[in-house]
PDB file of C-alpha atoms in Angstrom:
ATOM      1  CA  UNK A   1      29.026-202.988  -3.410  1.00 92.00           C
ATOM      2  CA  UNK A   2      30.015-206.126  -1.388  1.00 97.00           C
ATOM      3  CA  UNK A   3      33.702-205.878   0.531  1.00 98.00           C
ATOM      4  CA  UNK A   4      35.688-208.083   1.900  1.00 98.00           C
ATOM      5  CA  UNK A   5      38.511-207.799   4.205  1.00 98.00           C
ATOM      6  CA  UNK A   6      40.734-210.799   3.647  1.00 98.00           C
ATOM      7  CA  UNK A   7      43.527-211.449   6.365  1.00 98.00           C
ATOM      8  CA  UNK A   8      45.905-213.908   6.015  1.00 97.00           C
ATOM      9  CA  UNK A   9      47.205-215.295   9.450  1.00 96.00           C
ATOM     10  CA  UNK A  10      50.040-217.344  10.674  1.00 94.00           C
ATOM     11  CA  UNK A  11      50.229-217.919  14.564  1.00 94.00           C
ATOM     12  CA  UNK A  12      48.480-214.425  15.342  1.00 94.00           C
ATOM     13  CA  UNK A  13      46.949-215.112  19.086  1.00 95.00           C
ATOM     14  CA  UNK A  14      48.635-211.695  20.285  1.00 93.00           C
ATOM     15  CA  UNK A  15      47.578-209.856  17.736  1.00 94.00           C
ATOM     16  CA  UNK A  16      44.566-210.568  15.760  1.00 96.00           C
ATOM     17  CA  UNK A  17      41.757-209.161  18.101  1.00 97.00           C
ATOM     18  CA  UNK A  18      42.884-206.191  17.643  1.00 96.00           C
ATOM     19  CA  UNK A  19      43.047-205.909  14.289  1.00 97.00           C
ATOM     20  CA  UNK A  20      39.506-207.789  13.966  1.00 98.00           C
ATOM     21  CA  UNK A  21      38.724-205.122  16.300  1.00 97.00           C
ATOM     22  CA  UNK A  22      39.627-202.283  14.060  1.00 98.00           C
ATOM     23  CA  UNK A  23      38.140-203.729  10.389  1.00 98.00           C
ATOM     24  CA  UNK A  24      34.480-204.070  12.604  1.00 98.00           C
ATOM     25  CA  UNK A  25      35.327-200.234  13.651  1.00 98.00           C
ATOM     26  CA  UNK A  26      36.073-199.451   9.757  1.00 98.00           C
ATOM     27  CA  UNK A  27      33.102-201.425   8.527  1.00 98.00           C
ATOM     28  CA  UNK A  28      30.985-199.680  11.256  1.00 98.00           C
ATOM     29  CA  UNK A  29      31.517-196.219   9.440  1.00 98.00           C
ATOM     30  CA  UNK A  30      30.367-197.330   6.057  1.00 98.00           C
ATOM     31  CA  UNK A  31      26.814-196.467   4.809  1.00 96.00           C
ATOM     32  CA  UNK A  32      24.099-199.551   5.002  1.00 94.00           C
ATOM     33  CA  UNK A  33      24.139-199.450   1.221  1.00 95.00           C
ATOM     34  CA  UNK A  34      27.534-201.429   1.006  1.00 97.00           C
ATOM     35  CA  UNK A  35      27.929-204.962   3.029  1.00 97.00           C
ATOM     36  CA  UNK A  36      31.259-205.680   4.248  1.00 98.00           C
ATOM     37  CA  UNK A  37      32.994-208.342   6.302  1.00 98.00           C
ATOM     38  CA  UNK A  38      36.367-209.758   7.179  1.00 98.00           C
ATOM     39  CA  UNK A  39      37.681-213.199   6.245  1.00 98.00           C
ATOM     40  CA  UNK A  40      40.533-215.002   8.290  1.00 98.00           C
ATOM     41  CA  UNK A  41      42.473-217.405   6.378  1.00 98.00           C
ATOM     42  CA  UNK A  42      44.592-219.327   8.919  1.00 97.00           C
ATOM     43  CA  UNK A  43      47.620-221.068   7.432  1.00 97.00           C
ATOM     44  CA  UNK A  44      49.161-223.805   9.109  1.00 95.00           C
ATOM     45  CA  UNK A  45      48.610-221.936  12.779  1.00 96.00           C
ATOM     46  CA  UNK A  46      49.556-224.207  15.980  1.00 96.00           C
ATOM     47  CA  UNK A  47      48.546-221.339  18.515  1.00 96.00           C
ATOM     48  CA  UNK A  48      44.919-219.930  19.511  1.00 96.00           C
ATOM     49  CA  UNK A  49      44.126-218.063  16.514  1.00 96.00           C
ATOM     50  CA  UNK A  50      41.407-219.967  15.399  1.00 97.00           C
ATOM     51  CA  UNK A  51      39.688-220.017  18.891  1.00 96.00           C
ATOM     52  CA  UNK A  52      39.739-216.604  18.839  1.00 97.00           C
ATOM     53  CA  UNK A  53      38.663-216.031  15.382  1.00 96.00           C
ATOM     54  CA  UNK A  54      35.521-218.379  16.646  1.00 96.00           C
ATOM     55  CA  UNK A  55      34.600-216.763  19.615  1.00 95.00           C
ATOM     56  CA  UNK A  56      34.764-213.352  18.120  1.00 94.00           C
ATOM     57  CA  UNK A  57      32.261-214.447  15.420  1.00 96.00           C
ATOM     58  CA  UNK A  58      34.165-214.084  11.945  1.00 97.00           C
ATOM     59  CA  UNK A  59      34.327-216.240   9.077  1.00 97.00           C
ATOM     60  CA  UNK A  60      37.072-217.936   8.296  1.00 98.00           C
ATOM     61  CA  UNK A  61      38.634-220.868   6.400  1.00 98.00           C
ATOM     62  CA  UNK A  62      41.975-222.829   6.779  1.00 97.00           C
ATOM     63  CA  UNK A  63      44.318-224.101   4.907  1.00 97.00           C
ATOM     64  CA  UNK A  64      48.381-226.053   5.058  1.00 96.00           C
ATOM     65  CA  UNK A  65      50.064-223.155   2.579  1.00 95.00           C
ATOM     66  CA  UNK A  66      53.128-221.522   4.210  1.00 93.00           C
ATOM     67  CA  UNK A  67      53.273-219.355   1.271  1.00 95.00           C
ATOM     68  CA  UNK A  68      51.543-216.179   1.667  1.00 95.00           C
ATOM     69  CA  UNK A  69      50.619-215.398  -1.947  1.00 96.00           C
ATOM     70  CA  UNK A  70      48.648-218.816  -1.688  1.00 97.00           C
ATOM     71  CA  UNK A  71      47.092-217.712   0.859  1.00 97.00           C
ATOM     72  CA  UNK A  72      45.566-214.580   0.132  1.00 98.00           C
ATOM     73  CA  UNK A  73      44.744-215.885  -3.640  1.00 98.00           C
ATOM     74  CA  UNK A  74      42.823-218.196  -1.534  1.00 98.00           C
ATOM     75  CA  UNK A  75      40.696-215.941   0.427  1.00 98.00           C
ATOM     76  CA  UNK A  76      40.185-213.793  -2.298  1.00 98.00           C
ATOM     77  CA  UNK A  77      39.099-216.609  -4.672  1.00 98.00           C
ATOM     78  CA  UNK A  78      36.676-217.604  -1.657  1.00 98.00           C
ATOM     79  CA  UNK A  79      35.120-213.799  -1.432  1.00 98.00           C
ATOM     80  CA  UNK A  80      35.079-213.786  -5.063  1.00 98.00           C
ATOM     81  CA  UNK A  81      33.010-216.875  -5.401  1.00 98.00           C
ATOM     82  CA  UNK A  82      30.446-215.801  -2.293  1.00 98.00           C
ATOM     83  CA  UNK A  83      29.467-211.839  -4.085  1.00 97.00           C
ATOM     84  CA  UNK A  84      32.295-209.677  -3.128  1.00 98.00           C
ATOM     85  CA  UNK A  85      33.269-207.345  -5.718  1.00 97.00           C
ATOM     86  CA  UNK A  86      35.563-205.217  -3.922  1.00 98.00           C
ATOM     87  CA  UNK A  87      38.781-206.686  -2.008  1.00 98.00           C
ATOM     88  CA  UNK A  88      41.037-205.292   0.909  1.00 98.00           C
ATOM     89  CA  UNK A  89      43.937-206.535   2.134  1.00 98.00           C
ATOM     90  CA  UNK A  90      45.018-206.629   5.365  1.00 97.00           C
ATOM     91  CA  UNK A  91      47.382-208.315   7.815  1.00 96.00           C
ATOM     92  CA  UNK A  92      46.781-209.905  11.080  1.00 95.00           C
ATOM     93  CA  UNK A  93      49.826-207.621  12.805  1.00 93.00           C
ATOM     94  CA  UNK A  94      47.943-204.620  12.021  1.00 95.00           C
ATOM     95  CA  UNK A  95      45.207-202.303  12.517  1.00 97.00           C
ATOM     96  CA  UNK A  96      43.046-200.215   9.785  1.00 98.00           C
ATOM     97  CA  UNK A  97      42.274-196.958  10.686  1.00 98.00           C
ATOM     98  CA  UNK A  98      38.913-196.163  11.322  1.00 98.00           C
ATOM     99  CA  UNK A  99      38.240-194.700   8.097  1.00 98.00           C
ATOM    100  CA  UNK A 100      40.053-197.011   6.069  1.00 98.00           C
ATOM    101  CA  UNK A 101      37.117-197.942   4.115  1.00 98.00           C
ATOM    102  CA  UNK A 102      35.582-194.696   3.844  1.00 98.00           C
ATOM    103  CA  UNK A 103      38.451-193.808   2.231  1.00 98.00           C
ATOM    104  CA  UNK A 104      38.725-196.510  -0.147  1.00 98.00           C
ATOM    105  CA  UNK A 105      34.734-195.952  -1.383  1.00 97.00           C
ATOM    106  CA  UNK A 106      35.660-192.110  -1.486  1.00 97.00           C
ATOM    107  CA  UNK A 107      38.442-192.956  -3.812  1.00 97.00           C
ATOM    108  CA  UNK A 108      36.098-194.837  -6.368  1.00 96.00           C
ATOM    109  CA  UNK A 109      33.828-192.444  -6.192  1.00 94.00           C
ATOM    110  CA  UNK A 110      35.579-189.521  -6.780  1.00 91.00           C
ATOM    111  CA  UNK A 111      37.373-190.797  -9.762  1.00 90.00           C
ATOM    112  CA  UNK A 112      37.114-194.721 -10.440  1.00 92.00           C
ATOM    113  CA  UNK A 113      39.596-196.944  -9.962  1.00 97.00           C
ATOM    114  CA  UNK A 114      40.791-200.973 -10.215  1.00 98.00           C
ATOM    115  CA  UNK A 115      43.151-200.641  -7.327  1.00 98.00           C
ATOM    116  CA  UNK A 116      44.432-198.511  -4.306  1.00 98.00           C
ATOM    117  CA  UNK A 117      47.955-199.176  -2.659  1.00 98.00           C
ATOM    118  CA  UNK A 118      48.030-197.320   0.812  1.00 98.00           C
ATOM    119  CA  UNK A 119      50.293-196.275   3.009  1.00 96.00           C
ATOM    120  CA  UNK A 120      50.946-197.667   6.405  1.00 93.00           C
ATOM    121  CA  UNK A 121      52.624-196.373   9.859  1.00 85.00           C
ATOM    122  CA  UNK A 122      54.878-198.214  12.208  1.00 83.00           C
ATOM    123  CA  UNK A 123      53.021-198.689  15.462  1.00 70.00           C
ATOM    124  CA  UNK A 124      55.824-197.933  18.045  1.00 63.00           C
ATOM    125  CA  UNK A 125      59.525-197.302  17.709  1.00 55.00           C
ATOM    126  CA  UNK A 126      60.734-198.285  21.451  1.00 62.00           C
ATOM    127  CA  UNK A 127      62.454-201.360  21.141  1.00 62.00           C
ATOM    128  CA  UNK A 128      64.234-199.921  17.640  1.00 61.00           C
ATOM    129  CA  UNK A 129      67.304-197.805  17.344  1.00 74.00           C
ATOM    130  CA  UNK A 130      66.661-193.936  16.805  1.00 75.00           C
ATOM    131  CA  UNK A 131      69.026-194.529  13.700  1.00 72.00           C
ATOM    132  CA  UNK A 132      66.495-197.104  13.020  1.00 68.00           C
ATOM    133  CA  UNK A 133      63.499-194.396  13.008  1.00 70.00           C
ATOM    134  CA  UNK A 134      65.238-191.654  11.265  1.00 75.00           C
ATOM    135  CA  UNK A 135      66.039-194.290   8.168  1.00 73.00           C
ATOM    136  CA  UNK A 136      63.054-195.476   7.868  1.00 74.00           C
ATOM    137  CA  UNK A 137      61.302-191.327   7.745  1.00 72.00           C
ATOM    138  CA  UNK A 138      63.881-191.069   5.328  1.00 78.00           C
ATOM    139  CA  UNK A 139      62.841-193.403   3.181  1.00 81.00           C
ATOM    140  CA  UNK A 140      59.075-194.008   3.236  1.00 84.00           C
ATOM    141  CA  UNK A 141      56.940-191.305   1.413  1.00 88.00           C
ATOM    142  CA  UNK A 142      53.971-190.379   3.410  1.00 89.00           C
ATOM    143  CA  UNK A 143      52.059-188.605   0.756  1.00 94.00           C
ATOM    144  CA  UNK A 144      49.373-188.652  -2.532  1.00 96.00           C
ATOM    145  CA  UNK A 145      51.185-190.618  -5.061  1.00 96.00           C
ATOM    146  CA  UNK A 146      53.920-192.469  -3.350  1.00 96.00           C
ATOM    147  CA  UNK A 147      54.784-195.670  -4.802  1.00 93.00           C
ATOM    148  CA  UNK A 148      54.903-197.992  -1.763  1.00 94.00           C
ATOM    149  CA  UNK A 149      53.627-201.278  -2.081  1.00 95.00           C
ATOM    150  CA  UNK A 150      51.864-203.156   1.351  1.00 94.00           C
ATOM    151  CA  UNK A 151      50.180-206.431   1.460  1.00 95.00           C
ATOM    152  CA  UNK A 152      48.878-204.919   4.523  1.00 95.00           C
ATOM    153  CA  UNK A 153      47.160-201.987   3.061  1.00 98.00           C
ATOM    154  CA  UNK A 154      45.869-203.076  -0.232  1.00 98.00           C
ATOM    155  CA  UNK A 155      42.935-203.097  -2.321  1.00 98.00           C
ATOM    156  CA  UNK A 156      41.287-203.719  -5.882  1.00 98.00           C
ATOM    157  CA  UNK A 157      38.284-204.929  -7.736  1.00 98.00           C
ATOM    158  CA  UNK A 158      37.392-208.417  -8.283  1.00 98.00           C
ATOM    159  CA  UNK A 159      36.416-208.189 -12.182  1.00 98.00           C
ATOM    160  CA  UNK A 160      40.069-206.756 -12.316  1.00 98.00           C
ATOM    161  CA  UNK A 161      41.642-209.341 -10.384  1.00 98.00           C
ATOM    162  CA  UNK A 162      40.677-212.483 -12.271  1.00 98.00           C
ATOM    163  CA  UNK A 163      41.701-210.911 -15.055  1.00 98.00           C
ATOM    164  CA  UNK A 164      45.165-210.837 -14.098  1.00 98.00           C
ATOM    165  CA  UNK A 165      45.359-214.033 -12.852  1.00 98.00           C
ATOM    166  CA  UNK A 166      45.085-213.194  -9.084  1.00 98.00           C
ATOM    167  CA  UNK A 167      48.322-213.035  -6.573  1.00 98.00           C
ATOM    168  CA  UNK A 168      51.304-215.179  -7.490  1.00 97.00           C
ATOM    169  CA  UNK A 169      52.026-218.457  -5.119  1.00 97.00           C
ATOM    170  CA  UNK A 170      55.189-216.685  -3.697  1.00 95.00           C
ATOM    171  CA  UNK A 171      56.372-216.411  -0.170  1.00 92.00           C
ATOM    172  CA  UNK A 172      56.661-213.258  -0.364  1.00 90.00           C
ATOM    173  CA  UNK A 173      56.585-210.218  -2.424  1.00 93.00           C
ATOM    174  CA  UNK A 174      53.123-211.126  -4.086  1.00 96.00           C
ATOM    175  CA  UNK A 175      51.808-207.913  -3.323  1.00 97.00           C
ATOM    176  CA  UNK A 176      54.546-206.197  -5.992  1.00 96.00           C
ATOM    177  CA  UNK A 177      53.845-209.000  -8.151  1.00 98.00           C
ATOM    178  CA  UNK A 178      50.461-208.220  -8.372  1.00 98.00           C
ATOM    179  CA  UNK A 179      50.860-204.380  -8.464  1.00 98.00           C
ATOM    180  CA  UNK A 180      52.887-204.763 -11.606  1.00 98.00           C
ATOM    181  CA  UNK A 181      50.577-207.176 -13.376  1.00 98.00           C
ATOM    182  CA  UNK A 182      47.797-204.480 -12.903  1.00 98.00           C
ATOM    183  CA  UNK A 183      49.870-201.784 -14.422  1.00 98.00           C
ATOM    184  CA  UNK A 184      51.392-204.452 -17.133  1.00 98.00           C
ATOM    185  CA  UNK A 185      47.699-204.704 -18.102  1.00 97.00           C
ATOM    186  CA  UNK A 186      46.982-200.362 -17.643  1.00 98.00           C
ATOM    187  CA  UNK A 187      44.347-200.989 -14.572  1.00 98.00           C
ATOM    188  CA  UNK A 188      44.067-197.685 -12.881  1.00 98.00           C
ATOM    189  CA  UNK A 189      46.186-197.449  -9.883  1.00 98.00           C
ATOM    190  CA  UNK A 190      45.467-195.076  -6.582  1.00 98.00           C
ATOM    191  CA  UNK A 191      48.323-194.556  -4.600  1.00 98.00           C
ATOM    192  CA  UNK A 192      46.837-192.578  -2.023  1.00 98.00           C
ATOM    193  CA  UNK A 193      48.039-191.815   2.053  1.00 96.00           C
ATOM    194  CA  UNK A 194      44.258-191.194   2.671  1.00 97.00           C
ATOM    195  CA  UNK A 195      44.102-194.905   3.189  1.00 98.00           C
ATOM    196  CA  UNK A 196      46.196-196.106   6.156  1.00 97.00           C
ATOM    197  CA  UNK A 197      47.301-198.610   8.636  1.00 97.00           C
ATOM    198  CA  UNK A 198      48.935-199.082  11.622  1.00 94.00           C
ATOM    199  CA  UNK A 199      51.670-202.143  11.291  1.00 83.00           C
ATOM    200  CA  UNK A 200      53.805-204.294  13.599  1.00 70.00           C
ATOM    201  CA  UNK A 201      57.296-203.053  14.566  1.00 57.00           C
ATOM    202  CA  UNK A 202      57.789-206.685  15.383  1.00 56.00           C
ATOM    203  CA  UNK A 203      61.409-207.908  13.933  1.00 55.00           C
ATOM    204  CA  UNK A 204      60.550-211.582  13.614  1.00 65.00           C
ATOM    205  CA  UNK A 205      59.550-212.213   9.979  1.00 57.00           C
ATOM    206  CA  UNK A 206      56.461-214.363   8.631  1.00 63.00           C
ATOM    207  CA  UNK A 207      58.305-214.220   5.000  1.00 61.00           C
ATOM    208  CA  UNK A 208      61.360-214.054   4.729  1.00 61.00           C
ATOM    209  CA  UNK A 209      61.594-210.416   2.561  1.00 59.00           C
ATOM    210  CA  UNK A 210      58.548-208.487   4.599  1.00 66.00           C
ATOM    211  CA  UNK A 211      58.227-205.604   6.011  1.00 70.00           C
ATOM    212  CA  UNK A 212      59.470-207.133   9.164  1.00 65.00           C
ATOM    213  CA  UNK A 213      62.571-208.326   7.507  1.00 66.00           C
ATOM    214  CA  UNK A 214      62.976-204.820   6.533  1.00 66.00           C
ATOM    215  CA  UNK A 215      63.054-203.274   9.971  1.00 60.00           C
ATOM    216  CA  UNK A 216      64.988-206.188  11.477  1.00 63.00           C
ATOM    217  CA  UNK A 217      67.493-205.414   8.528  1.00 65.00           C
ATOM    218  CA  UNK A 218      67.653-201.417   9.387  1.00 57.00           C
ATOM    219  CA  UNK A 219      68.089-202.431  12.619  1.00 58.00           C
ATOM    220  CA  UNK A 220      70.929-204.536  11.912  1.00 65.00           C
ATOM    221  CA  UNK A 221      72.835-201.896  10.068  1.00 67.00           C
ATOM    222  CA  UNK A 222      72.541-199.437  12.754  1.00 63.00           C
ATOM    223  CA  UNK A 223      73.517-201.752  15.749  1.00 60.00           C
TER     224      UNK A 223
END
């Protein structure tokens, strides 16, 4: 098996050495049968990122999208085309747990599947409203067969995404898109809480409908 992490990124200077710093801890657990490596795609950045990316020794490639479904089909296309048969999703406001991929190769071992949709965690509640919190706890299922859906925290195989036709050019929401053109088609689906990540609790969006619009909009309420 041949994985690749594949992390869009949009003006990410304060935050993408850490989460480089967390996929090399994740890929650092895995056994020397499977190769794995992350991929930056930088889209239309104006800050550091790409020095950063450089001097920390990853591959990336660029491109002028603003449109995060572009982006991602982009990287993945890329992997795709240089062996990688397995693809994760991340984002460059997070951080994968250090068994992140463990847990991803445990789940298509133990009973195969084309894709796993994880769960993530909110990295610090401080600056948010305790209303805020308690909504959000509410509302998000931390468990084995939720059905939440994060562009942050997802993965699939390759043969299965070509067939589908890949992620949508949207600006946002292309992870659901593609979620529902796996099931349209009856690809097996882990929704699992084994495989997690830490996220921003940052309020200003990328796109427009993320899950920093979703905070920023809890927040809002509860003011």
């Amino acid at each position: 098996m041949k994985i690749a992490i594949v992390i869009p990124a949009h003006n990410e200077a304060m935050t993408i050495i850490n989460c480089l710093a967390s996929v090399q801890t994740a890929i650092e657990q895995l056994p020397s049968t499977i190769a794995a490596y992350p991929l930056v795609v930088l889209d239309s950045c104006t800050d550091n990122t790409l020095e950063l990316i450089k001097t920390a020794g990853v591959d990336y490639i660029c491109c002028d999208y603003h449109c995060v479904g572009r982006v991602r089909d982009m990287g993945i296309r890329h992997a795709i085309a240089h062996g990688a048969n397995w693809l994760a999703c991340t984002d460059a406001d997070s951080v994968v747990t250090t068994d992140w991929l463990v847990q991803q190769i445990n789940h298509t071992t133990q009973q195969p599947t084309d894709m796993i949709c994880g769960v993530v965690s909110v990295d610090s509640w401080t600056h948010l409203t305790p209303q805020t919190q308690e909504d959000y706890i509410k509302h998000y299922q931390d468990m084995m067969g939720h059905h939440h859906i994060h562009g942050a925290n997802l993965s699939f195989s390759s043969e299965a995404y070509l067939a589908v036709g890949g992620f949508a050019p949207l600006p946002c929401h292309e992870d659901v898109d593609l979620v529902k053109k796996f099931e349209t088609r009856g690809y097996a689906i882990t929704w699992s809480n084994r495989v997690r990540v830490i996220t921003s609790s940052r309020l200003e969006a990328r796109a427009t409908e993320g899950f920093a619009a979703f905070l920023a909009n809890l927040e809002k309420i509860n003011l």
